[in-house]
Coordinates of C-alpha atoms and ligand atoms in Angstrom, one line a residue:
M30 CA 74.0 -57.2 47.8
A31 CA 77.7 -57.1 48.6
L32 CA 79.1 -60.3 50.0
L33 CA 81.6 -58.6 52.2
T34 CA 81.5 -55.0 53.5
A35 CA 83.6 -52.9 55.8
E36 CA 81.9 -49.8 57.1
N37 CA 84.0 -47.1 58.7
V38 CA 86.3 -49.7 60.2
C39 CA 89.0 -48.5 62.6
F40 CA 91.5 -50.9 64.2
S41 CA 94.7 -50.5 66.4
Y42 CA 96.8 -53.3 67.9
D43 CA 97.9 -51.4 71.0
K44 CA 95.7 -48.3 71.2
K45 CA 98.8 -46.2 70.2
G46 CA 97.3 -45.2 66.9
D47 CA 95.0 -46.7 64.3
V48 CA 96.5 -49.1 61.8
I49 CA 93.2 -49.2 59.9
K50 CA 91.6 -45.8 59.6
N51 CA 87.9 -45.5 58.7
V52 CA 88.0 -48.0 55.9
T53 CA 84.8 -48.5 53.9
L54 CA 84.7 -51.0 51.1
E55 CA 82.5 -53.5 49.4
V56 CA 83.2 -56.8 47.7
N57 CA 80.5 -58.4 45.5
E58 CA 79.9 -62.1 44.9
G59 CA 82.2 -63.4 42.1
E60 CA 84.5 -60.4 42.1
Y61 CA 88.3 -60.6 41.8
I62 CA 89.6 -57.9 44.0
A63 CA 93.2 -56.9 44.5
V64 CA 94.4 -54.9 47.6
I65 CA 97.7 -53.2 47.1
G66 CA 99.8 -50.9 49.1
H67 CA 103.4 -50.7 50.3
N68 CA 104.8 -52.5 53.3
G69 CA 103.1 -51.6 56.6
S70 CA 100.1 -50.0 54.9
G71 CA 97.7 -52.3 56.7
K72 CA 96.9 -55.0 54.1
S73 CA 97.4 -58.0 56.3
T74 CA 95.5 -56.4 59.1
L75 CA 92.6 -55.9 56.7
A76 CA 92.8 -59.6 55.7
K77 CA 92.5 -60.6 59.3
L78 CA 89.6 -58.3 59.8
F79 CA 87.9 -59.9 56.8
N80 CA 87.8 -63.3 58.4
A81 CA 87.3 -62.2 61.9
L82 CA 90.7 -63.1 63.2
L83 CA 90.6 -59.5 64.3
K84 CA 87.5 -57.5 65.4
P85 CA 87.1 -53.8 64.5
D86 CA 87.5 -51.3 67.3
E87 CA 85.0 -49.1 65.5
G88 CA 82.7 -49.7 62.5
T89 CA 81.6 -53.1 61.2
V90 CA 82.8 -55.9 58.9
T91 CA 79.9 -57.9 57.5
V92 CA 80.2 -61.2 55.6
D93 CA 77.2 -62.6 53.9
G94 CA 75.1 -60.7 56.4
F95 CA 77.0 -61.8 59.5
S96 CA 78.8 -59.0 61.5
S97 CA 82.2 -59.9 63.0
S98 CA 81.4 -57.7 66.0
D99 CA 79.0 -60.4 67.3
K100 CA 81.0 -63.3 68.8
K101 CA 78.3 -65.8 67.8
N102 CA 78.9 -65.1 64.1
L103 CA 82.6 -66.0 64.1
Y104 CA 82.0 -69.6 63.0
E105 CA 79.7 -68.6 60.1
I106 CA 82.3 -66.0 59.0
R107 CA 85.3 -68.3 59.1
K108 CA 83.3 -70.9 57.2
R109 CA 82.8 -68.3 54.4
V110 CA 86.2 -66.6 54.3
G111 CA 89.2 -68.8 53.8
V112 CA 92.7 -67.1 54.1
V113 CA 95.8 -68.4 52.5
F114 CA 98.9 -66.9 54.1
Q115 CA 102.4 -66.2 52.8
N116 CA 104.4 -69.2 54.0
P117 CA 103.2 -72.6 52.8
D118 CA 105.3 -74.4 55.3
N119 CA 103.4 -72.8 58.2
Q120 CA 100.1 -73.9 56.8
L121 CA 100.7 -77.6 56.1
I122 CA 100.3 -79.8 59.2
A123 CA 99.9 -83.4 58.2
S124 CA 102.5 -85.7 56.7
I125 CA 100.2 -86.9 53.8
V126 CA 98.5 -84.5 51.4
E127 CA 95.0 -86.0 51.8
D128 CA 95.1 -85.7 55.6
D129 CA 96.2 -82.1 55.3
V130 CA 93.3 -81.2 53.1
A131 CA 90.9 -83.2 55.4
F132 CA 92.0 -81.3 58.5
G133 CA 89.7 -78.3 58.1
P134 CA 86.5 -80.2 57.2
E135 CA 87.2 -82.8 60.0
N136 CA 87.4 -79.9 62.5
L137 CA 84.1 -78.6 61.2
G138 CA 82.5 -82.0 61.9
V139 CA 81.8 -82.7 58.2
K140 CA 80.8 -86.4 57.6
R141 CA 83.4 -88.9 56.4
E142 CA 81.8 -89.5 53.0
E143 CA 81.6 -85.8 52.3
I144 CA 85.2 -85.2 53.4
K145 CA 86.3 -87.6 50.7
E146 CA 84.3 -85.7 48.1
R147 CA 85.7 -82.4 49.3
I148 CA 89.3 -83.6 49.2
D149 CA 88.8 -84.8 45.6
F150 CA 87.1 -81.6 44.6
A151 CA 89.7 -79.4 46.3
L152 CA 92.8 -81.3 44.9
K153 CA 91.3 -81.3 41.4
A154 CA 90.6 -77.6 41.6
V155 CA 94.3 -76.9 42.3
G156 CA 95.5 -79.5 39.8
M157 CA 97.1 -81.7 42.5
E158 CA 94.8 -84.8 42.4
K159 CA 97.8 -87.0 41.6
Y160 CA 99.5 -86.1 44.9
L161 CA 96.8 -87.4 47.2
K162 CA 99.2 -89.7 49.0
S163 CA 102.3 -87.5 48.7
T164 CA 104.3 -86.0 51.5
P165 CA 103.9 -82.2 51.5
S166 CA 107.5 -81.6 52.6
R167 CA 108.7 -83.2 49.3
L168 CA 106.7 -80.8 47.1
S169 CA 107.9 -77.6 45.4
G170 CA 106.9 -74.2 46.9
G171 CA 104.2 -73.7 44.3
Q172 CA 102.8 -77.2 44.9
K173 CA 102.8 -76.7 48.7
Q174 CA 100.9 -73.5 48.3
R175 CA 98.4 -75.2 46.0
I176 CA 97.8 -77.8 48.7
A177 CA 97.3 -75.0 51.2
I178 CA 94.7 -73.5 48.9
A179 CA 93.1 -76.9 48.6
G180 CA 92.9 -77.1 52.4
V181 CA 91.0 -73.8 52.4
L182 CA 88.8 -74.9 49.5
A183 CA 87.8 -78.0 51.4
L184 CA 86.0 -75.7 53.7
K185 CA 83.9 -74.5 50.7
P186 CA 84.5 -70.8 51.4
K187 CA 82.6 -68.2 49.4
I188 CA 85.6 -65.9 49.6
L189 CA 89.2 -66.8 49.2
V190 CA 91.6 -64.2 50.7
L191 CA 95.3 -64.6 49.5
D192 CA 97.6 -62.7 51.8
E193 CA 100.8 -62.4 49.9
S194 CA 100.4 -66.0 49.1
T195 CA 102.8 -66.0 46.2
A196 CA 105.5 -63.9 47.9
M197 CA 107.7 -66.9 48.8
L198 CA 107.4 -68.7 45.5
D199 CA 109.6 -68.7 42.5
P200 CA 108.2 -67.4 39.2
Q201 CA 106.9 -70.9 38.2
G202 CA 105.2 -71.4 41.6
R203 CA 103.6 -67.9 41.3
K204 CA 102.3 -68.7 37.9
E205 CA 100.8 -72.0 39.0
V206 CA 99.1 -70.5 42.0
L207 CA 97.8 -67.5 40.0
E208 CA 96.3 -69.8 37.4
V209 CA 94.6 -71.9 40.0
V210 CA 93.1 -68.8 41.7
K211 CA 91.9 -67.3 38.4
N212 CA 90.3 -70.6 37.5
L213 CA 88.5 -70.8 40.8
N214 CA 87.1 -67.3 40.3
K215 CA 85.9 -67.9 36.8
E216 CA 84.8 -71.6 37.0
Q217 CA 83.7 -72.0 40.6
N218 CA 82.5 -68.4 41.1
V219 CA 84.7 -68.1 44.2
T220 CA 85.1 -64.5 45.2
V221 CA 88.8 -63.6 45.4
I222 CA 90.6 -60.9 47.5
T223 CA 94.2 -61.0 46.7
I224 CA 96.7 -58.9 48.7
T225 CA 99.9 -58.5 46.8
H226 CA 102.8 -56.3 46.1
Y227 CA 103.4 -58.0 42.7
M228 CA 101.8 -55.5 40.3
E229 CA 101.7 -58.2 37.6
E230 CA 99.1 -60.0 39.8
V231 CA 96.9 -57.0 39.9
V232 CA 96.2 -56.5 36.2
D233 CA 93.7 -59.4 36.0
A234 CA 91.6 -58.1 38.9
D235 CA 88.1 -56.8 38.3
R236 CA 88.8 -54.0 40.8
V237 CA 91.7 -52.7 42.9
Y238 CA 91.8 -51.0 46.3
V239 CA 94.9 -49.0 47.0
I240 CA 95.6 -48.7 50.7
D241 CA 98.1 -46.3 52.2
G242 CA 98.7 -45.6 55.9
G243 CA 95.6 -47.7 56.8
K244 CA 93.3 -45.7 54.6
I245 CA 91.7 -46.5 51.2
E246 CA 93.4 -44.1 48.9
A247 CA 91.7 -45.1 45.7
T248 CA 89.6 -47.8 44.0
G249 CA 89.1 -48.6 40.3
T250 CA 89.9 -51.0 37.5
P251 CA 93.6 -51.9 37.1
A252 CA 93.6 -49.7 34.0
E253 CA 92.3 -46.7 36.0
I254 CA 94.7 -47.2 38.9
F255 CA 97.8 -47.6 36.8
K256 CA 96.9 -44.6 34.6
D257 CA 97.0 -42.4 37.7
R258 CA 100.8 -42.0 38.0
A259 CA 100.5 -39.3 40.7
L260 CA 98.6 -41.8 42.9
L261 CA 101.3 -44.5 42.3
E262 CA 104.0 -42.1 43.3
R263 CA 102.1 -40.8 46.3
T264 CA 101.5 -44.4 47.6
G265 CA 104.9 -45.8 46.7
L266 CA 103.6 -48.3 44.1
E267 CA 105.2 -49.4 40.9
L268 CA 103.8 -50.0 37.4
P269 CA 103.7 -53.6 36.2
L270 CA 106.9 -54.5 34.3
A271 CA 105.2 -54.5 30.8
A272 CA 103.7 -51.0 31.5
K273 CA 107.1 -49.7 32.5
I274 CA 108.7 -51.1 29.3
A275 CA 105.9 -49.6 27.2
D276 CA 106.4 -46.2 29.0
K277 CA 110.1 -46.3 28.2
L278 CA 109.5 -47.2 24.6
I279 CA 106.9 -44.4 24.2
S280 CA 109.4 -41.9 25.7
R281 CA 111.9 -42.9 23.1
G282 CA 109.4 -42.3 20.3
V283 CA 108.0 -45.8 19.7
P284 CA 104.3 -45.2 18.8
L285 CA 102.6 -47.5 21.3
K286 CA 99.1 -46.8 22.6
D287 CA 98.6 -45.8 26.2
G288 CA 97.3 -48.2 28.8
I289 CA 99.5 -51.3 28.1
L290 CA 99.6 -53.4 31.3
T291 CA 100.4 -57.0 30.4
R292 CA 103.1 -58.8 28.5
E293 CA 100.5 -60.0 26.1
Q294 CA 99.3 -56.5 25.3
L295 CA 102.8 -55.3 24.9
A296 CA 103.7 -58.1 22.6
E297 CA 100.6 -57.6 20.5
A298 CA 101.2 -53.8 20.2
L299 CA 104.9 -54.4 19.2
C300 CA 103.9 -57.0 16.6
A301 CA 101.3 -54.6 15.2
L302 CA 104.1 -52.1 14.5
Ligands
LIG26 P1 101.0 -54.8 55.4 O1 100.3 -56.1 55.3 O2 100.5 -53.8 54.4 O3 102.5 -54.9 55.3 P2 100.3 -54.8 58.2 O4 98.8 -54.9 58.3 O5 101.1 -56.1 58.4 O6 100.7 -54.1 56.8 O7 100.8 -53.8 59.3 C1 100.2 -52.5 59.4 C2 100.8 -51.9 60.6 O8 100.5 -52.6 61.8 C3 102.4 -51.8 60.6 O9 102.8 -50.6 61.2 C4 102.8 -53.0 61.5 O10 104.0 -52.7 62.2 C5 101.6 -53.0 62.5 N1 101.4 -54.3 63.1 C6 101.1 -55.4 62.3 N2 100.9 -56.5 63.1 C7 101.0 -56.1 64.4 C8 100.9 -56.7 65.7 N3 100.6 -58.0 65.8 N4 101.1 -55.9 66.8 C9 101.4 -54.6 66.7 N5 101.5 -54.0 65.5 C10 101.3 -54.7 64.4

């Protein structure tokens, strides 16, 4: 059974026109899903529909069997779907890391002993266990965002939604956060939905949804999506950098195979020549 489904979901902010138009999608337990689309295509709105911050005008969003259209399910849904937003500074509230991570479970009424366990688990999962007593404002962007992820993990969500969570980070911070998220998916079986405009972050996903003008334009593996150049052009998306370089080299006669998406694949193919 799918862990999260959207069925014929429509949503508008001000009744002037739908921002989300008849979206139907499924996310299975343990999947790593990327949602891509250019600015204003509806990605963030979708993220908020996933954790019931917004409610569909039409259609249903169901998480682990709980429909977000029923008010009494909101608590169950928000327990299961944790969202990490773009700006780490807006997500950290306490002046000590451990208090920040404890904030969510404290609000859920989790017992003191268990909160301690959850803080340890969450900080370890993001590789920040040494920073238990640190001041968040003194940390780097990547470290802050890892603390924000720990705060969400302390709620033990089944689904982690990353809404452009690496957009404000430098390349090192992006790498740190990506590694943590990939690890959580592989080692802890956390289902991941990442919303991003960095195509490099899409290549590791199990499946991709392309959204354009509030509609699902396509779904497939990263290889399938990036092979469809007409789709990319139509939806204003770019190729990952390694794929762009490979394309250029092929057009200049370098005999590389099709379908190169990552730096590693490109390096391997070049070395093989
Ligand atoms: P994306 O995340 O893909 O950039 P959004 O979901 O943020 O797209 O926005 C989709 C559309 O909804 C845009 O046209 C945007 O201007 C509009 N929108 C987003 N948030 C609001 C809001 N709070 N009130 C009114 N319109 C909004």
